Amino acid sequence: MTADPVISNAAAPGAEYAETASAAYRAALQVIESVEPRIAAATRKELADQRDSLKLIASENYASPAVLLTMGSWFSDKYAEGTIGHRFYAGCQNVDTVEILAAEHARELFGAPYAYVQPHSGIDANLVAFWAILATRVEAPELAALGAKHVNDLSEADWEKLRNKLGNQRLLGMSLDAGGHLTHGFRPNISGKMFHQRSYGTDPNTGFLDYGAVADAAREFKPLIIVAGYSAYPRRVDFAKMREIADEVGATLMVDMAHFAGLVAGKVFTGDEDPVPHAHVTTTTTHKSLRGPRGGMVLAQPEYSDAVDKGCPMVLGGPLSHVMAAKAVALAEARQPAFQAYAQRVADNAQALADGFLKRDAQLVTGGTDNHIVLLDVTSFGLTGRQAESALLDAGIVTNRNSVPADPNGAWYTSGIRLGTPALTTRGFGADDFDRVADLIVDVLSNTEQQGTSKAKYTLADGTAERVHAASAELLAANPLYPGLTL
Ligand code: PLP
């Protein structure tokens, strides 16, 4: 297995791009050092730590030097509230160029009629989508019925009536412990406060999405919005079926593909598994499997595009123009054939990781994976997710604890460990490497013991951390991160 072309071509020793990128970073760090040396030191240390750890956090990746360098520009200094060509500030001609390009790449890459690239994060993208759906489905018909063009034209009494309607809508989303995200209606999140909320879960026997149960919940609850998508579900979703359910009950289908956007962009998820043609509105982050800068994006069918386009001022302030520029660069990378090869390897590697666990008798939620996530149930090791996460970190393996369906240990301690393949695949890890990773994780967890009845304290058997560190150092050395980048 060779290293990913974007990262290895970009940073391989001797490659012109790598030398240039190294020089750029060295110069940047010298400049930062002259103002606040502790930040320069922390920046160097972060690269060293990332190079030296087995990063299995499913929502993280390594962006290319081109993407990272794009963010460090004077676009950061420009206010550009508004939309392309219609800004509330003068002098936005270059931001317009950036936003036009980023949106064009997004539309082409995902085959979407419309793309909005301003959201600062995934949460912001979801907020834009929620309010765009409310504006289209609730506000616009109400204004039309009252013969008004704009909310500012309404009397106080009519405005109060509209506000009550906007605040009384229903949302059906995947429950947190089945793998849904906080923004899909979880009570402590604003989505759970804005909407009357109900969740669908997964089949208690198989852990798979039960479309019949989703349809039953939709028929009974009659939501305005059905949210599909997940943060910790290790399987593919049939979005054509989800759309059928939404259509039957008159709901808008919103898909949050934050986690798996890279697999959609890389054409691993096609047909019924590609959310973009099926959803009315699709939201995403750009920094997870899509391997771009930290940010969000909304794709929409034409009937929702005008409302989405008002993300600012609806819920957003000035766009992060330097990040929009980096989104354009990352999306240009994702349109290359090499990205499709990368995305396929992400899925193949997840399969290899799951197989590695299964052959060592570990328990996986749903018994495996067919996306980029493996959800390991650590109760068979006599541990909570919290203990497993900490013990793995002691051995240099970076993961995050995660609930499993109907989790007996709750959302804080949890019973699972979520693992993802996008980051290490970018480094060049292949199937054999991921089998070895499964071996190392099982080694750590088999040598970890719960202390008494504590859900947090544990003891790692002597020598385990050193043994696993040494083995992972070999894997990391064989698949270096930014190999040509010398600081
Ligand atoms: N949606 C999903 C499905 C996610 O997994 C996440 C992040 O974990 C988000 C939204 C939020 O993204 P952000 O952290 O960029 O706000």
XYZ file of C-alpha atoms and ligand atoms in Angstrom:
503
model
C 0.000 0.000 0.000
C 1.482 3.334 -1.000
C 0.945 6.554 0.884
C -1.880 8.800 -0.231
C -0.904 10.745 -3.344
C -2.042 14.116 -2.056
C 0.020 13.892 1.091
C 2.954 11.904 -0.273
C 3.277 13.768 -3.582
C 2.846 16.954 -1.655
C 5.428 16.171 0.943
C 7.669 13.359 -0.271
C 11.369 14.097 0.243
C 12.781 15.835 -2.808
C 9.406 16.781 -4.254
C 9.320 20.433 -5.172
C 6.046 21.027 -3.352
C 7.443 19.485 -0.167
C 10.529 21.698 -0.194
C 8.406 24.761 -0.830
C 5.921 23.792 1.874
C 8.758 23.123 4.322
C 10.271 26.526 3.587
C 6.869 28.163 4.013
C 6.263 26.512 7.387
C 9.788 27.259 8.610
C 9.342 30.917 7.694
C 5.872 31.093 9.243
C 7.090 29.549 12.489
C 10.005 31.980 12.648
C 7.596 34.891 12.290
C 5.270 33.495 14.984
C 8.268 32.808 17.218
C 9.280 36.445 17.107
C 5.897 37.452 18.592
C 4.816 34.558 20.832
C 7.398 31.776 20.939
C 5.183 29.555 23.076
C 2.632 29.331 20.255
C 5.368 28.456 17.754
C 6.580 25.765 20.168
C 3.050 24.387 20.653
C 2.574 24.308 16.870
C 5.797 22.319 16.370
C 4.833 20.011 19.227
C 1.375 19.396 17.739
C 2.946 18.186 14.494
C 5.375 15.977 16.409
C 2.544 14.502 18.507
C 0.355 13.897 15.447
C 3.267 12.224 13.692
C 3.882 9.989 16.707
C 0.374 8.772 17.495
C -1.964 6.222 16.006
C -4.892 8.505 15.297
C -8.108 6.521 15.043
C -10.573 9.305 15.784
C -13.230 8.752 13.145
C -13.947 12.460 12.667
C -10.345 13.558 12.107
C -7.975 13.530 9.170
C -4.790 15.203 7.897
C -5.382 17.984 5.370
C -2.798 18.588 2.662
C -0.204 21.360 3.071
C -1.988 23.213 0.244
C -5.227 23.259 2.250
C -3.467 24.218 5.481
C -1.376 26.963 3.907
C -4.427 28.477 2.213
C -5.916 29.232 5.633
C -3.006 31.428 6.700
C -3.832 34.412 4.496
C -5.187 37.929 4.596
C -8.625 36.651 3.592
C -8.920 36.199 7.356
C -8.992 39.988 7.704
C -11.936 40.628 5.393
C -15.557 41.018 6.423
C -17.928 39.713 3.752
C -21.385 39.312 5.278
C -24.015 38.657 2.623
C -23.864 36.543 -0.502
C -21.820 36.479 -3.686
C -22.164 39.912 -5.314
C -24.483 41.176 -2.546
C -22.290 41.977 0.445
C -22.926 44.326 3.331
C -19.300 45.524 2.989
C -17.364 47.109 0.165
C -14.281 45.535 -1.357
C -15.403 41.902 -1.410
C -14.490 41.194 -5.051
C -11.793 38.636 -4.123
C -13.985 36.948 -1.522
C -16.594 36.641 -4.287
C -14.013 34.852 -6.459
C -13.241 32.470 -3.586
C -16.855 31.737 -2.727
C -17.843 31.249 -6.394
C -15.014 28.736 -6.852
C -15.672 26.827 -3.628
C -19.400 26.562 -4.404
C -18.700 25.510 -8.001
C -16.329 22.741 -6.874
C -18.904 21.576 -4.309
C -21.731 21.473 -6.849
C -19.614 19.606 -9.396
C -18.152 17.163 -6.876
C -21.473 16.202 -5.302
C -23.762 16.750 -8.297
C -25.782 19.237 -6.253
C -27.930 21.959 -7.814
C -26.836 24.454 -5.147
C -24.017 24.722 -2.576
C -23.563 27.157 0.316
C -19.990 27.177 1.573
C -20.148 29.817 4.318
C -20.992 27.742 7.450
C -18.144 27.854 9.956
C -18.711 24.301 11.190
C -21.037 21.308 10.988
C -23.249 22.644 13.740
C -23.605 25.939 11.870
C -24.434 24.092 8.651
C -27.210 22.230 10.474
C -28.557 25.463 11.949
C -28.626 27.040 8.489
C -30.472 23.986 7.168
C -33.036 23.927 9.988
C -33.854 27.600 9.595
C -33.899 27.397 5.803
C -36.434 24.564 6.021
C -38.512 26.511 8.553
C -38.344 29.611 6.356
C -39.432 27.637 3.285
C -42.042 25.365 4.834
C -43.539 27.595 7.567
C -42.600 31.253 7.159
C -43.069 31.651 3.398
C -46.596 30.143 3.228
C -47.626 32.147 6.291
C -46.369 35.390 4.741
C -48.181 34.557 1.501
C -51.431 33.862 3.385
C -51.124 37.235 5.108
C -50.308 38.989 1.850
C -46.925 40.115 3.241
C -43.553 40.000 1.491
C -41.232 40.209 4.487
C -41.402 39.497 8.206
C -40.754 43.188 8.857
C -44.116 43.961 7.201
C -46.073 41.961 9.788
C -48.033 43.524 12.646
C -46.878 42.630 16.162
C -49.828 40.207 16.514
C -49.115 38.409 13.216
C -45.405 38.248 13.982
C -46.159 36.674 17.367
C -48.396 34.086 15.645
C -45.635 33.262 13.141
C -42.999 33.009 15.878
C -45.198 30.528 17.721
C -45.603 28.456 14.565
C -41.860 28.500 13.871
C -41.203 27.329 17.430
C -43.741 24.522 17.342
C -42.475 22.232 14.611
C -41.419 18.596 14.818
C -38.125 16.904 14.121
C -37.401 13.186 13.870
C -33.715 12.253 14.071
C -31.474 9.334 14.969
C -30.940 8.923 18.703
C -27.557 9.735 20.154
C -26.915 6.242 21.487
C -27.762 4.694 18.108
C -25.117 6.935 16.518
C -26.974 10.185 15.769
C -25.407 13.583 16.437
C -26.236 16.120 19.168
C -27.685 18.432 16.527
C -30.265 15.849 15.449
C -32.629 16.793 18.276
C -30.690 15.943 21.451
C -32.325 17.900 24.285
C -29.246 19.754 25.587
C -28.514 20.966 22.027
C -30.463 23.863 20.543
C -32.046 21.445 18.025
C -33.764 19.678 20.929
C -35.038 22.996 22.267
C -36.111 24.503 18.918
C -38.203 21.503 17.898
C -40.611 19.030 19.399
C -38.296 16.116 18.995
C -38.517 12.374 18.650
C -35.755 9.851 17.904
C -35.499 6.664 15.931
C -33.017 4.042 17.036
C -31.634 0.847 15.600
C -32.882 -2.730 15.743
C -32.088 -3.983 19.276
C -31.039 -7.399 17.925
C -28.941 -6.445 14.924
C -27.918 -2.833 15.630
C -28.928 -1.985 12.032
C -31.288 0.850 11.117
C -34.837 -0.455 11.052
C -36.571 1.416 8.212
C -39.953 -0.031 9.194
C -39.580 1.459 12.676
C -38.492 4.807 11.196
C -41.582 4.779 8.960
C -43.854 3.930 11.904
C -42.373 6.750 13.992
C -42.753 9.161 11.071
C -46.406 8.182 10.482
C -47.257 8.615 14.139
C -45.236 11.769 14.841
C -45.696 13.527 11.472
C -42.471 15.554 11.630
C -41.750 18.599 9.496
C -38.143 17.387 9.209
C -36.584 13.931 9.182
C -32.837 13.985 9.773
C -30.733 11.099 8.492
C -27.006 10.760 8.989
C -24.830 9.867 11.944
C -21.629 10.259 13.930
C -21.207 6.732 15.186
C -23.193 4.269 13.072
C -20.924 1.765 11.315
C -23.235 0.984 8.396
C -24.485 2.503 5.168
C -27.894 4.153 4.919
C -30.444 3.721 2.142
C -31.324 7.352 1.501
C -33.851 6.487 -1.205
C -35.834 4.643 1.475
C -35.491 7.551 3.885
C -36.818 9.868 1.178
C -39.774 7.559 0.552
C -40.631 7.732 4.248
C -40.279 11.522 4.258
C -42.484 11.858 1.170
C -45.185 9.631 2.642
C -45.583 11.910 5.687
C -44.866 15.210 3.930
C -41.558 15.743 5.752
C -38.436 17.424 4.448
C -35.501 15.008 4.337
C -32.311 16.558 5.666
C -29.176 14.419 5.532
C -26.178 15.285 7.669
C -23.293 13.592 5.845
C -20.624 15.269 8.005
C -18.923 11.955 8.731
C -19.092 10.231 5.387
C -18.891 13.132 2.911
C -15.506 11.794 1.775
C -17.079 8.463 0.846
C -19.776 10.292 -1.129
C -17.205 12.553 -2.818
C -15.018 9.517 -3.555
C -17.970 7.632 -5.136
C -17.879 4.799 -2.619
C -21.471 5.643 -1.721
C -23.477 5.862 -4.934
C -27.094 5.280 -5.998
C -29.397 4.885 -3.007
C -26.416 5.387 -0.655
C -25.582 8.813 -2.084
C -27.687 11.257 -0.051
C -27.392 14.277 -2.330
C -29.986 13.375 -4.995
C -32.420 12.023 -2.386
C -32.292 14.661 0.344
C -34.003 18.023 0.053
C -31.101 19.492 2.011
C -27.704 17.898 2.713
C -25.293 19.276 5.284
C -21.685 18.368 5.918
C -18.456 19.247 7.610
C -15.432 19.654 5.375
C -12.733 18.413 7.771
C -13.561 14.767 8.445
C -13.422 12.107 5.701
C -13.572 14.919 3.105
C -10.079 15.997 4.304
C -10.545 19.737 3.978
C -10.283 22.636 6.404
C -12.395 22.813 9.572
C -15.776 24.046 8.341
C -19.290 23.278 7.110
C -21.345 23.340 3.943
C -24.996 23.004 2.855
C -26.161 21.467 -0.437
C -29.770 21.999 -1.428
C -32.418 21.217 -3.985
C -33.669 24.323 -5.821
C -36.790 24.790 -3.679
C -34.613 25.352 -0.600
C -31.674 27.212 -2.147
C -32.985 30.778 -1.725
C -33.529 30.226 1.982
C -30.176 28.465 2.486
C -28.489 31.366 0.701
C -29.702 33.604 3.559
C -27.636 31.609 6.093
C -26.060 34.990 6.769
C -27.776 36.927 8.357
C -30.262 34.175 9.368
C -27.895 32.389 11.760
C -24.360 33.248 10.584
C -22.198 36.342 10.769
C -19.289 37.123 8.470
C -17.949 34.114 6.565
C -14.439 32.825 7.303
C -13.159 33.757 3.850
C -9.724 32.200 4.424
C -11.464 28.904 5.257
C -13.772 29.193 2.241
C -10.597 29.516 0.152
C -9.198 26.368 1.756
C -12.530 24.608 1.103
C -12.091 25.434 -2.599
C -8.588 23.912 -2.565
C -9.715 20.787 -0.703
C -12.723 20.319 -2.994
C -10.422 20.685 -6.024
C -8.290 17.893 -4.516
C -11.368 15.751 -3.895
C -12.319 16.049 -7.575
C -9.105 14.264 -8.573
C -9.235 10.518 -9.341
C -6.706 9.973 -6.512
C -9.362 10.983 -4.001
C -11.671 8.215 -5.216
C -8.870 5.725 -4.660
C -8.339 7.192 -1.184
C -12.044 6.927 -0.292
C -12.182 3.301 -1.412
C -9.120 2.535 0.739
C -10.815 4.193 3.733
C -13.720 1.743 3.382
C -11.473 -1.277 2.643
C -9.316 -0.463 5.658
C -12.358 -0.218 7.952
C -13.295 -3.697 6.754
C -9.785 -4.950 7.533
C -9.909 -3.357 10.995
C -13.297 -4.953 11.716
C -12.097 -8.352 10.456
C -9.011 -7.984 12.659
C -11.222 -7.536 15.719
C -13.644 -10.315 14.806
C -10.901 -12.885 14.326
C -9.645 -11.954 17.815
C -13.147 -12.477 19.254
C -13.860 -8.821 20.014
C -17.474 -7.585 19.892
C -18.499 -5.032 17.286
C -21.773 -3.123 17.171
C -23.699 -4.528 14.159
C -21.041 -7.238 13.872
C -18.867 -5.216 11.470
C -18.784 -2.168 9.240
C -19.399 -1.058 5.691
C -18.335 2.559 6.032
C -15.307 4.198 7.727
C -16.344 3.526 11.346
C -15.825 0.527 13.605
C -17.664 0.614 16.930
C -16.002 -1.689 19.431
C -18.082 -2.814 22.420
C -15.557 -3.019 25.270
C -17.832 -4.597 27.881
C -16.521 -8.039 26.906
C -13.113 -6.845 28.191
C -14.810 -5.884 31.497
C -14.195 -2.184 30.823
C -16.115 1.015 30.255
C -15.440 3.143 27.202
C -13.778 5.716 29.469
C -11.301 3.138 30.821
C -10.600 1.725 27.362
C -10.043 5.200 25.876
C -7.578 6.127 28.665
C -5.672 2.834 28.578
C -5.327 3.057 24.791
C -4.038 6.614 25.092
C -1.416 5.415 27.618
C -0.222 3.113 24.839
C -0.198 5.925 22.226
C -3.479 5.002 20.500
C -5.844 7.959 20.158
C -9.553 7.050 20.060
C -12.754 8.318 21.601
C -15.206 6.585 23.854
C -18.717 6.313 22.478
C -22.133 5.068 23.545
C -23.396 1.808 22.137
C -27.154 1.268 21.586
C -29.013 1.103 24.947
C -25.691 1.776 26.673
C -25.677 0.487 30.279
C -22.887 2.935 31.211
C -24.575 6.108 29.958
C -23.212 8.835 27.689
C -20.266 9.864 29.919
C -18.570 6.546 30.743
C -20.050 4.636 27.795
C -19.416 1.038 26.718
C -17.814 1.597 23.344
C -14.791 2.884 21.505
C -15.346 4.522 18.130
C -12.582 3.968 15.591
C -12.230 5.467 12.136
C -9.876 4.884 9.231
C -9.749 8.233 7.316
C -6.658 9.677 9.055
C -4.364 6.649 9.034
C -5.426 5.862 5.464
C -4.176 9.320 4.500
C -0.815 8.343 6.034
C -0.737 5.290 3.774
C -1.897 2.541 6.138
C -3.246 -0.513 4.324
C -5.255 -3.604 5.273
C -2.321 -5.432 6.913
C -1.485 -2.368 8.980
C -5.082 -2.135 10.193
C -5.059 -5.820 11.122
C -1.990 -5.031 13.237
C -3.823 -2.032 14.766
C -6.672 -4.361 15.811
C -4.067 -6.669 17.358
C -2.510 -3.803 19.338
C -5.900 -2.554 20.583
C -6.902 -6.048 21.696
C -3.491 -6.378 23.393
C -4.054 -3.171 25.391
C -7.648 -3.943 26.349
C -6.882 -7.543 27.333
C -4.182 -6.197 29.633
C -6.356 -3.529 31.255
C -8.287 -4.192 34.438
C -11.040 -2.208 36.028
C -10.124 -0.996 39.543
C -12.861 -2.202 41.908
C -16.224 -0.881 40.820
C -14.864 2.361 39.367
C -16.047 3.246 35.884
C -12.989 5.449 35.339
C -10.023 3.880 37.154
C -8.054 1.025 35.647
C -4.706 -0.715 35.807
C -2.646 -1.415 32.720
C -0.421 -4.482 33.092
C 3.296 -3.697 33.346
C 5.081 -3.503 30.017
C 1.911 -3.196 27.894
C 2.238 0.505 27.096
C 5.934 0.105 26.184
C 5.299 -2.966 24.004
C 2.420 -1.346 22.115
C 4.239 1.981 21.758
C 7.182 0.188 20.156
C 4.930 -1.736 17.742
C 2.949 1.337 16.743
C 6.163 3.338 16.286
C 7.148 0.805 13.606
C 3.806 1.211 11.828
C 4.030 5.007 12.035
C 7.615 5.060 10.764
C 6.593 2.958 7.758
C 3.765 5.413 6.980
C 5.146 8.856 7.861
C 2.932 11.912 8.108
C 4.023 14.760 5.784
C 7.291 12.922 5.143
C 8.927 15.726 3.199
C 7.998 18.396 5.675
C 11.051 19.383 7.686
C 10.759 22.167 10.208
N -22.868 16.534 12.320
C -22.272 15.358 12.543
C -22.921 14.112 12.014
C -21.068 15.296 13.252
O -20.500 14.109 13.487
C -20.496 16.494 13.720
C -19.238 16.525 14.477
O -18.804 15.680 15.140
C -21.161 17.696 13.473
C -22.339 17.681 12.765
C -20.650 18.998 14.020
O -19.536 19.451 13.364
P -18.674 20.637 13.978
O -17.877 20.072 15.080
O -17.842 21.110 12.812
O -19.621 21.691 14.434
